[in-house]
PDB file of C-alpha atoms in Angstrom:
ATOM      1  CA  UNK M   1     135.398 -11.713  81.135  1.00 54.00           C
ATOM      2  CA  UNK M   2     133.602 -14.401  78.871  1.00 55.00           C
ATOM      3  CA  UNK M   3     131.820 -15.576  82.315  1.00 58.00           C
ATOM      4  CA  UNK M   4     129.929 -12.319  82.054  1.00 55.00           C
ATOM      5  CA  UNK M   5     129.256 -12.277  78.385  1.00 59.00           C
ATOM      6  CA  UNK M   6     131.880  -9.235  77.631  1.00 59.00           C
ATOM      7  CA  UNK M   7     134.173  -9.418  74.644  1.00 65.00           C
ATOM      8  CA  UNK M   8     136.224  -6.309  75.659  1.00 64.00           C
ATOM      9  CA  UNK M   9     138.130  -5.208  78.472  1.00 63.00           C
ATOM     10  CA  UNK M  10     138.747  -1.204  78.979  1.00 64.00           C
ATOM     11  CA  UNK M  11     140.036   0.772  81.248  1.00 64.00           C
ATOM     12  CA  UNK M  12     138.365   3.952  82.381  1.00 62.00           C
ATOM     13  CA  UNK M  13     139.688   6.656  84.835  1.00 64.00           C
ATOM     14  CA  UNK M  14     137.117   6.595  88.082  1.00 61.00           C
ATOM     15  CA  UNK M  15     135.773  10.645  88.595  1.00 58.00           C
ATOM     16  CA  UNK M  16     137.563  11.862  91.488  1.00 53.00           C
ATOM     17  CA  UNK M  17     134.788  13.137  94.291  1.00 49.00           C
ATOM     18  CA  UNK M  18     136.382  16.321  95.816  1.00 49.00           C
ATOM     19  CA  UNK M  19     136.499  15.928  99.757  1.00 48.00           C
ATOM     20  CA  UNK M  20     134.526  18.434 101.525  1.00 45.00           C
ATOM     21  CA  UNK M  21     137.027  20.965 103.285  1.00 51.00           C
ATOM     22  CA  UNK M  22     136.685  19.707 107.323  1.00 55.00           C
ATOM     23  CA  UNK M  23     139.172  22.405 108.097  1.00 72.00           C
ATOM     24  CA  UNK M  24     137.111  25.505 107.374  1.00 81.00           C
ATOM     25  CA  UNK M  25     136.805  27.887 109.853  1.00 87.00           C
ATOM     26  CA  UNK M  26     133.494  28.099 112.096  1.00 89.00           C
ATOM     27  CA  UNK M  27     132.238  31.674 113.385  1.00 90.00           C
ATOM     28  CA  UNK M  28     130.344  32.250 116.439  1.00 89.00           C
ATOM     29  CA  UNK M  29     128.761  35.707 116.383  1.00 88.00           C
ATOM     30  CA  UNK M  30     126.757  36.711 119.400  1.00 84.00           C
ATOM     31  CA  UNK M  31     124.391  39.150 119.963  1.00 78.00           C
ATOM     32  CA  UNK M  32     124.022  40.041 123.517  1.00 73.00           C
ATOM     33  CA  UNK M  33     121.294  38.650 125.475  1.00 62.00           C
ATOM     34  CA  UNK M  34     119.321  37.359 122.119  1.00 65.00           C
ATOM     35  CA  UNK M  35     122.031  34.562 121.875  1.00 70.00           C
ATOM     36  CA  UNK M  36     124.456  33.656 119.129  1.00 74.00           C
ATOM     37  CA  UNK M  37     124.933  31.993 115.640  1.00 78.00           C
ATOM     38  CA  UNK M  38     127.726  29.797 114.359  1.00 82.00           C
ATOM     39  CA  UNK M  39     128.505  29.733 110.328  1.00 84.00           C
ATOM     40  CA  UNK M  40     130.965  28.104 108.179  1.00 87.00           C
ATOM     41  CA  UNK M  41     133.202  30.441 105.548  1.00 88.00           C
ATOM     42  CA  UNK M  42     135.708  29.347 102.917  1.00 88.00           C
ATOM     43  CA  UNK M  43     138.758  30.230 104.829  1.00 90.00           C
ATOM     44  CA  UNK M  44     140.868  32.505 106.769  1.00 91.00           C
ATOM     45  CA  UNK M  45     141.408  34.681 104.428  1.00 93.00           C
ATOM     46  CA  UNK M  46     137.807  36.214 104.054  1.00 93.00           C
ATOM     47  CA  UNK M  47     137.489  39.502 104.903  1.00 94.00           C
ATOM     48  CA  UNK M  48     135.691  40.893 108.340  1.00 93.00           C
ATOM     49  CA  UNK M  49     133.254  42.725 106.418  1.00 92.00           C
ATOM     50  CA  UNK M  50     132.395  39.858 104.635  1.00 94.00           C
ATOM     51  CA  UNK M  51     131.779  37.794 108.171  1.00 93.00           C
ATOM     52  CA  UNK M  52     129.451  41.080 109.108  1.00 91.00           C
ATOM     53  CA  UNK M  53     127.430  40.499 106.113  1.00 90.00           C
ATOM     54  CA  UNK M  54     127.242  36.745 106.675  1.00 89.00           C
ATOM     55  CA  UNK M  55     125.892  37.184 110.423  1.00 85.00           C
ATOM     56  CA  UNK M  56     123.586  39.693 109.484  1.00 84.00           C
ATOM     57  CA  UNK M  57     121.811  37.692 106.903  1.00 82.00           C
ATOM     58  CA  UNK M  58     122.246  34.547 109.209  1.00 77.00           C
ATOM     59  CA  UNK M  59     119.814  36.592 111.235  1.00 72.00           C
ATOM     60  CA  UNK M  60     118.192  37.930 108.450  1.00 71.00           C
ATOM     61  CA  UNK M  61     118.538  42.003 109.741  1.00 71.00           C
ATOM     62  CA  UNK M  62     118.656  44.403 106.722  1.00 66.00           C
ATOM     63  CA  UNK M  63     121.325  46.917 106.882  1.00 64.00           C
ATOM     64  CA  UNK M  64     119.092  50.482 106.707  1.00 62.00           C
ATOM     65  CA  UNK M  65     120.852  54.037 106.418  1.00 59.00           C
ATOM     66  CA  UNK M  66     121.241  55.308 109.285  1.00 59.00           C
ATOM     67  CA  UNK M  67     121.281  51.848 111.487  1.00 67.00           C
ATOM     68  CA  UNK M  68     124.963  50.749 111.157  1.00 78.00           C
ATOM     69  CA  UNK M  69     126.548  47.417 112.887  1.00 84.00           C
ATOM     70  CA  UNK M  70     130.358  46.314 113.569  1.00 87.00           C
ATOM     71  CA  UNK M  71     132.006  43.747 115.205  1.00 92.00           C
ATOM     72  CA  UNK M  72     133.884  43.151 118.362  1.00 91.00           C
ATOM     73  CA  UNK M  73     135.986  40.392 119.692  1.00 92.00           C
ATOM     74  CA  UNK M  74     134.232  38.937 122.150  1.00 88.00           C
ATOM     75  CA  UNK M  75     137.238  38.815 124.579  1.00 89.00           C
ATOM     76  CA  UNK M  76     137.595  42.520 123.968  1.00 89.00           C
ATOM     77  CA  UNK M  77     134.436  44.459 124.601  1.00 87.00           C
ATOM     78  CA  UNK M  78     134.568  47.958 123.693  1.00 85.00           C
ATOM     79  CA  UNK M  79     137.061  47.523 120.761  1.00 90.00           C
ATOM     80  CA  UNK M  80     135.709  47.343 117.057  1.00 90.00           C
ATOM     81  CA  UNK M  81     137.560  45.764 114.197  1.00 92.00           C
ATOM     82  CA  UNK M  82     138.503  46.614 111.316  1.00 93.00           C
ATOM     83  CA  UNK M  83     136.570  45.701 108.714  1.00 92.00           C
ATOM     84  CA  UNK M  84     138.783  45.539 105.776  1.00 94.00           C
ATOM     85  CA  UNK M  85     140.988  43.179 107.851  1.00 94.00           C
ATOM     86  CA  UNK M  86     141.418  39.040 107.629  1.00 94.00           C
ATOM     87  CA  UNK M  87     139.708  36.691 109.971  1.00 93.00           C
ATOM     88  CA  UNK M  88     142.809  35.242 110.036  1.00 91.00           C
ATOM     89  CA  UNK M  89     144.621  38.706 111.175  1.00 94.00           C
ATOM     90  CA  UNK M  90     142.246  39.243 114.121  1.00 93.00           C
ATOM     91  CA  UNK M  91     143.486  36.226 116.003  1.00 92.00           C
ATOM     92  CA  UNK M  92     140.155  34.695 116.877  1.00 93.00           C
ATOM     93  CA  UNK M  93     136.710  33.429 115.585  1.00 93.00           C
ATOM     94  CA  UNK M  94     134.263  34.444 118.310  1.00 92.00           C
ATOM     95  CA  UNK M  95     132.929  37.658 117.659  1.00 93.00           C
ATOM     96  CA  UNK M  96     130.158  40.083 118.993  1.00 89.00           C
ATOM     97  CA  UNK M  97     127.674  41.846 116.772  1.00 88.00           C
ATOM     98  CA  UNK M  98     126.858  45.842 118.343  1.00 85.00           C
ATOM     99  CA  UNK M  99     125.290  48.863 117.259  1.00 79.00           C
ATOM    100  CA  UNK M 100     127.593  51.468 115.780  1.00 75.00           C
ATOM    101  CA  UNK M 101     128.019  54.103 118.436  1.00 70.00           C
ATOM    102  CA  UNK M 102     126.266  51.919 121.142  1.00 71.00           C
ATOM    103  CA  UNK M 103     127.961  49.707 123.474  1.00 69.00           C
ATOM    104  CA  UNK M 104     126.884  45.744 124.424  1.00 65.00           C
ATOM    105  CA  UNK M 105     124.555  46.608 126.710  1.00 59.00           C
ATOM    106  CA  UNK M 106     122.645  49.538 124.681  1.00 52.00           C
ATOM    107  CA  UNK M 107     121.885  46.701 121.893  1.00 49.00           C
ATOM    108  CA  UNK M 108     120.395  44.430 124.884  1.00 45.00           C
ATOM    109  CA  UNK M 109     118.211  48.009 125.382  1.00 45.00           C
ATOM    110  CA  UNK M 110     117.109  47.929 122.117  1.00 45.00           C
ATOM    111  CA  UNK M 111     116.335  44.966 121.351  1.00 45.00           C
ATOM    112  CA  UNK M 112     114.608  44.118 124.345  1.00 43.00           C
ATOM    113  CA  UNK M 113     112.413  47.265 124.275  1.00 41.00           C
ATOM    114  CA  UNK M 114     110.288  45.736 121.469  1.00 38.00           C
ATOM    115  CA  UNK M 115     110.873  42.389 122.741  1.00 43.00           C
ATOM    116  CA  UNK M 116     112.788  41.233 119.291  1.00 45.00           C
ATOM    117  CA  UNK M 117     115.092  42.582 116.260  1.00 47.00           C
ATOM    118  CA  UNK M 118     112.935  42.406 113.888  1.00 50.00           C
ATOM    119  CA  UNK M 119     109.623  44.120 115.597  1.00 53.00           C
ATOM    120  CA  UNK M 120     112.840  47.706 115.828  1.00 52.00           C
ATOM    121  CA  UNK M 121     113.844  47.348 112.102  1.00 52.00           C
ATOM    122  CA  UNK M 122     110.717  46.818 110.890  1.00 60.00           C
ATOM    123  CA  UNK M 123     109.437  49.991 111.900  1.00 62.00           C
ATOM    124  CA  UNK M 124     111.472  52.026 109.018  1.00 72.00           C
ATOM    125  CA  UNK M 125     109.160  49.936 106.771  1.00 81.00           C
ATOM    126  CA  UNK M 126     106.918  52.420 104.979  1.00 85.00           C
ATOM    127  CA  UNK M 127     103.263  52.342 106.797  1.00 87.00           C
ATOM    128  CA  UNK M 128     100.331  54.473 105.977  1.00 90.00           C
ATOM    129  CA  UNK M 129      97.490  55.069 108.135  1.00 91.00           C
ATOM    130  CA  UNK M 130      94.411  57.200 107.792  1.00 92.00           C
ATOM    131  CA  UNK M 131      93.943  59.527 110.395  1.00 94.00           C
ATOM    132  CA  UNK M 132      91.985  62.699 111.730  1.00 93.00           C
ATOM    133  CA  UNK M 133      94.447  66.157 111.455  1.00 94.00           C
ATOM    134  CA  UNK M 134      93.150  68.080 114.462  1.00 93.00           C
ATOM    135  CA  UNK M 135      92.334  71.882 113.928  1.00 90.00           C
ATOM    136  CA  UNK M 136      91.906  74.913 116.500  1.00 85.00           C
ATOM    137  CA  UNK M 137      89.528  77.183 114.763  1.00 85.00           C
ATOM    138  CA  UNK M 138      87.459  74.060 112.106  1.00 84.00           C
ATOM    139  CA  UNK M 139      86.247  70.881 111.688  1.00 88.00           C
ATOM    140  CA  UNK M 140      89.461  68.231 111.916  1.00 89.00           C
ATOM    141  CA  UNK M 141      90.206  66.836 108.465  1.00 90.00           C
ATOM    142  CA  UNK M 142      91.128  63.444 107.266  1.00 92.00           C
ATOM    143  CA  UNK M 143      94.851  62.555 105.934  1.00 92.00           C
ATOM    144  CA  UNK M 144      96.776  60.247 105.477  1.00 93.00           C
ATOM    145  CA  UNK M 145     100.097  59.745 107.507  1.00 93.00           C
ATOM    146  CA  UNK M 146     102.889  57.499 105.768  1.00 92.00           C
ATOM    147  CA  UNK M 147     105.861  56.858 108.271  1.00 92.00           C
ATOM    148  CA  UNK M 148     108.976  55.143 107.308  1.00 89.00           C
ATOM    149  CA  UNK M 149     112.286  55.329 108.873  1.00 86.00           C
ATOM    150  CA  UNK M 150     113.162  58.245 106.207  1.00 89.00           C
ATOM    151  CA  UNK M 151     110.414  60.163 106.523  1.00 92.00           C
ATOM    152  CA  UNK M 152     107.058  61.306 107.864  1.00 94.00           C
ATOM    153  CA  UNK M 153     104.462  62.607 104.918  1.00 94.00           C
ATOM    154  CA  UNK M 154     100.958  64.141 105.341  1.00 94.00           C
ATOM    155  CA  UNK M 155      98.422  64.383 102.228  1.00 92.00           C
ATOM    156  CA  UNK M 156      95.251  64.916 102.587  1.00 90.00           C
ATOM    157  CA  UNK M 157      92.525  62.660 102.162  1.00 83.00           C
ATOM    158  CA  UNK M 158      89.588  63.797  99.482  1.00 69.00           C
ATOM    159  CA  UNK M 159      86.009  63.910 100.962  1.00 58.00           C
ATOM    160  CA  UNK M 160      82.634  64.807 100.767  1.00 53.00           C
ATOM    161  CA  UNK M 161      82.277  68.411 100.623  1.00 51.00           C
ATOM    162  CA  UNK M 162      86.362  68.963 101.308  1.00 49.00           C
ATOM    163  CA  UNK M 163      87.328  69.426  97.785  1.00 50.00           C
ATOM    164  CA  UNK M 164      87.807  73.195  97.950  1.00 45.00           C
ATOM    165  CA  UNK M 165      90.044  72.263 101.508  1.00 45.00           C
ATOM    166  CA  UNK M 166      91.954  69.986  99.281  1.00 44.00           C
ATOM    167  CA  UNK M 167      92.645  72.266  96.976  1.00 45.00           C
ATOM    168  CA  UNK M 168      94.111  74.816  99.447  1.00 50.00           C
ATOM    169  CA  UNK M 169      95.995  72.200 101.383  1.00 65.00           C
ATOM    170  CA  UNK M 170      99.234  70.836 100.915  1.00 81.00           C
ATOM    171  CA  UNK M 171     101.021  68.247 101.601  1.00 88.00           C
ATOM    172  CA  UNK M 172     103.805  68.220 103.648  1.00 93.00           C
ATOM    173  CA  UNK M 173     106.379  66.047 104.497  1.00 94.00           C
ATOM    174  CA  UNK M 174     108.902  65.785 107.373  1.00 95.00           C
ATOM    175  CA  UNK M 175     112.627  64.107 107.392  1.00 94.00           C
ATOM    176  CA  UNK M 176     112.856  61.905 110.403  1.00 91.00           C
ATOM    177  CA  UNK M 177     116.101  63.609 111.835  1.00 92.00           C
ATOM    178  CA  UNK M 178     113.824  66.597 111.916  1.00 94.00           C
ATOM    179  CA  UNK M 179     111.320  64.947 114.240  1.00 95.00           C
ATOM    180  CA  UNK M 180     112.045  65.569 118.003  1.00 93.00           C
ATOM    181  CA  UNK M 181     108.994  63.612 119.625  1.00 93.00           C
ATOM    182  CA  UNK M 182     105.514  61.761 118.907  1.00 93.00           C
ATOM    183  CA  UNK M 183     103.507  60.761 121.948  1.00 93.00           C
ATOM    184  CA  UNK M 184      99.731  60.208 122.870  1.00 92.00           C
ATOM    185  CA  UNK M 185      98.167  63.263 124.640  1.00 92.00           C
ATOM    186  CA  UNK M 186      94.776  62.196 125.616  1.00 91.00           C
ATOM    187  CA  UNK M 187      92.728  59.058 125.246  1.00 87.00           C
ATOM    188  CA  UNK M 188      88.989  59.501 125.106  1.00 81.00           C
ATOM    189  CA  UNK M 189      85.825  57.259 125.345  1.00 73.00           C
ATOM    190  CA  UNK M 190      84.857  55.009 123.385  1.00 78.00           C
ATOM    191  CA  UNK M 191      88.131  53.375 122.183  1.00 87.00           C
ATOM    192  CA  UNK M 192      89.940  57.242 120.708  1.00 91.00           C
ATOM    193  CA  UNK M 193      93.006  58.397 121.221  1.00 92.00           C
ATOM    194  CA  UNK M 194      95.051  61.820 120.286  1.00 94.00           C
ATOM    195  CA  UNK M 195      98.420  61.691 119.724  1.00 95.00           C
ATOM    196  CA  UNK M 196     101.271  64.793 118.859  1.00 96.00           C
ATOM    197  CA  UNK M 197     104.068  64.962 116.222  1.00 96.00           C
ATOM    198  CA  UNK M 198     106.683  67.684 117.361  1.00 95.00           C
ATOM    199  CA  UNK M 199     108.945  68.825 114.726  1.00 96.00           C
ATOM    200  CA  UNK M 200     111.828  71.248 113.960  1.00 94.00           C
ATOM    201  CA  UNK M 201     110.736  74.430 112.151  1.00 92.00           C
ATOM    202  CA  UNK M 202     113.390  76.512 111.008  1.00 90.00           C
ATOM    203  CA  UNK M 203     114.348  77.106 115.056  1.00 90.00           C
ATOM    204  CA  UNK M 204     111.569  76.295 116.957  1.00 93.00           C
ATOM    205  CA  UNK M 205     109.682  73.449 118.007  1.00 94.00           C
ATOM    206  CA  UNK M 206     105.831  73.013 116.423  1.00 95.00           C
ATOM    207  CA  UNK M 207     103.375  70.564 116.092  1.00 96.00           C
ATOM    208  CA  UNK M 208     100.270  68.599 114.992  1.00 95.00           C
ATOM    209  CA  UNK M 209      98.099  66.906 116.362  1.00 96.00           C
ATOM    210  CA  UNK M 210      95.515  64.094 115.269  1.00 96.00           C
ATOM    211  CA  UNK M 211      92.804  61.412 116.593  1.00 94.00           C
ATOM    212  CA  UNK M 212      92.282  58.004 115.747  1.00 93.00           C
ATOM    213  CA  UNK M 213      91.439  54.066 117.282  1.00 92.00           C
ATOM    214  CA  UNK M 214      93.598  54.251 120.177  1.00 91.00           C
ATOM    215  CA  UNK M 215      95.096  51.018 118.808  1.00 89.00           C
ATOM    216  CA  UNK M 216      96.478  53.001 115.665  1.00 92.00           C
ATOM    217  CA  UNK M 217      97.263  55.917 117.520  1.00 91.00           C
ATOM    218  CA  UNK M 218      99.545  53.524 119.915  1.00 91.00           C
ATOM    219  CA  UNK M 219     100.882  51.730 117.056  1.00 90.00           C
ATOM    220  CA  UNK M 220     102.064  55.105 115.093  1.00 93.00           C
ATOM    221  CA  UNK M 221     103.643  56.287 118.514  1.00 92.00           C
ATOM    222  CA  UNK M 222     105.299  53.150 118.578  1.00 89.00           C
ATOM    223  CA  UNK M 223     106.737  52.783 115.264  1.00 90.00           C
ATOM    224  CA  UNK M 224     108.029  56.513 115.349  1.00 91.00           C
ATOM    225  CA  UNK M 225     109.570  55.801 118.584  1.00 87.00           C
ATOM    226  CA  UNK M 226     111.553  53.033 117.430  1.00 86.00           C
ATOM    227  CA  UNK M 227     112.714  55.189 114.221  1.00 86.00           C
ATOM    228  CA  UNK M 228     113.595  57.755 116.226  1.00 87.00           C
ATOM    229  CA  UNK M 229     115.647  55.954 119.536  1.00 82.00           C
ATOM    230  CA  UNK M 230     117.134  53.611 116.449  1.00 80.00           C
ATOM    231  CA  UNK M 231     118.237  57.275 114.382  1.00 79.00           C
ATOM    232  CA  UNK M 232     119.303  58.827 117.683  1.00 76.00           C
ATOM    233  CA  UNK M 233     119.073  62.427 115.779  1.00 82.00           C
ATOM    234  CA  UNK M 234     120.434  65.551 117.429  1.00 90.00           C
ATOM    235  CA  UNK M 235     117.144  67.312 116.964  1.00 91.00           C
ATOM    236  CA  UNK M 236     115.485  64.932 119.306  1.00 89.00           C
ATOM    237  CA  UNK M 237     118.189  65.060 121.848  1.00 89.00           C
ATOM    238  CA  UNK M 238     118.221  68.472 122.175  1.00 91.00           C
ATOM    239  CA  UNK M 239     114.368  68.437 122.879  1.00 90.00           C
ATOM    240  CA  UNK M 240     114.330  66.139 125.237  1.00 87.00           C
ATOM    241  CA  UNK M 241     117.198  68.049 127.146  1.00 88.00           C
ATOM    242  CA  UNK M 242     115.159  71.002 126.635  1.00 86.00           C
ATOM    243  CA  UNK M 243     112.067  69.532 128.109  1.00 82.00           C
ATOM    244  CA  UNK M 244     113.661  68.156 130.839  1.00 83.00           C
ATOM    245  CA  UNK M 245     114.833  71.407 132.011  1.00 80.00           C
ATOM    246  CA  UNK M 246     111.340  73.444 131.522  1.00 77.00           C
ATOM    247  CA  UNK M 247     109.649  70.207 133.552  1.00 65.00           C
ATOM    248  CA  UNK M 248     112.204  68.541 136.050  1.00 62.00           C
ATOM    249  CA  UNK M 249     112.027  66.001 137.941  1.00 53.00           C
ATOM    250  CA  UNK M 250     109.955  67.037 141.669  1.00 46.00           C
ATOM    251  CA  UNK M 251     112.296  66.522 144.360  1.00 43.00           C
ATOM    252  CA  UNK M 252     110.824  64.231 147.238  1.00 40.00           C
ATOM    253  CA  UNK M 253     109.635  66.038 150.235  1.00 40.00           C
ATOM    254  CA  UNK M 254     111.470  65.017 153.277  1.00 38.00           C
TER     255      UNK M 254
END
């Protein structure tokens, strides 16, 4: 002790480093055909919904009304779990991540119709565009068309020598489970495009139509198709069975 200068000794009680927990339990959550993820939770005794949260934040997909997930053993296609149940109650710890009301190989579908998760859930992000609202007996007017997964609304767009059309025109707006179809009509030189909402009115089918770019036009039809194969409304179903009966399909000729 006098070696190193010291003329006390003391005895202090050395801070205990906690051990990090090697025994935790690692998920693997696959989605099909897009691969999986593997994550570490606090134990056995977290709860399902809980590992449902953590995957979909582990691949960052935002839970949007209407657009529900659950969970399946992966052993046991077909057979959702119960959410309010343990991990450690459903006997295993590879899982598979599918589309409420869908089956494995709808979510492959899906997903691989817009080539990746994200490109289908962002579509219910709200969008504006400004396009032409096509009349029979005047000039078409300009609105603007704001599309979310919610809801389709038209206002229209002041203008030079509109403001008495303004005036008399309303906007409207449109629930999405209300919206059977949207769909490019005609595409005309140089570089325009029309394209046709159809929507429930009371009981019959109506629409609107409007030009623009035929890049915007494609990218409206797009994002309102997503909305609506990701909503999978009644309204739409029944028009499209309804249309397929007025148009079916022409039999070969033998």
């Amino acid at each position: 002790m006098h070696k190193f200068g010291f003329t006390k000794l003391a005895l202090v009680q050395k801070k205990v480093v906690p051990l990090v927990n090697r025994t935790a339990p690692v998920v693997t959550v696959t989605v099909p055909h897009r691969g999986f993820s593997k994550f570490q939770v606090q134990s056995e005794n977290i709860l399902m919904k809980d590992v449902l949260k953590k995957s979909l934040d582990k691949r960052k997909i935002k839970q949007i009304k209407g657009l529900s997930y659950m969970l399946e053993k992966q052993s046991e296609p077909g057979v959702a779990l119960d959410l309010d149940a343990s991990l450690g109650s459903v006997g295993t710890l590879e899982f598979c991540l599918v589309r409420e009301h869908s089956t494995r190989g709808d979510l492959h579908e899906e997903f691989s119709d817009t080539s990746s998760v994200a490109d289908s859930l962002s579509s219910h992000q709200y969008k504006s565009y400004i396009v032409s609202l096509v009349h029979k007996i005047r000039a078409n007017s300009d609105v603007q068309l704001g599309i979310s997964g919610e809801k389709v609304e038209i206002d229209p767009v002041a203008s030079k020598g509109t403001k008495l059309f303004r005036q008399s025109r309303k906007a409207v707006t449109y629930e999405a489970d209300n919206i059977a179809e949207c769909d490019i009509v005609e595409e005309k030189a140089p570089g325009k495009a029309t394209f046709r909402l159809v929507y429930l009115s009371g009981h019959e089918y109506k629409h609107h139509d409007f030009e623009s770019d035929t890049s915007t036009a494609k990218e409206i039809v797009q994002k309102l198709n997503n909305i609506l194969e990701l909503r999978s409304g009644l309204v739409r179903k029944e028009y499209l069975n309804q249309k397929a009966k007025k148009h079916p399909k022409r039999q070969s000729s033998t």
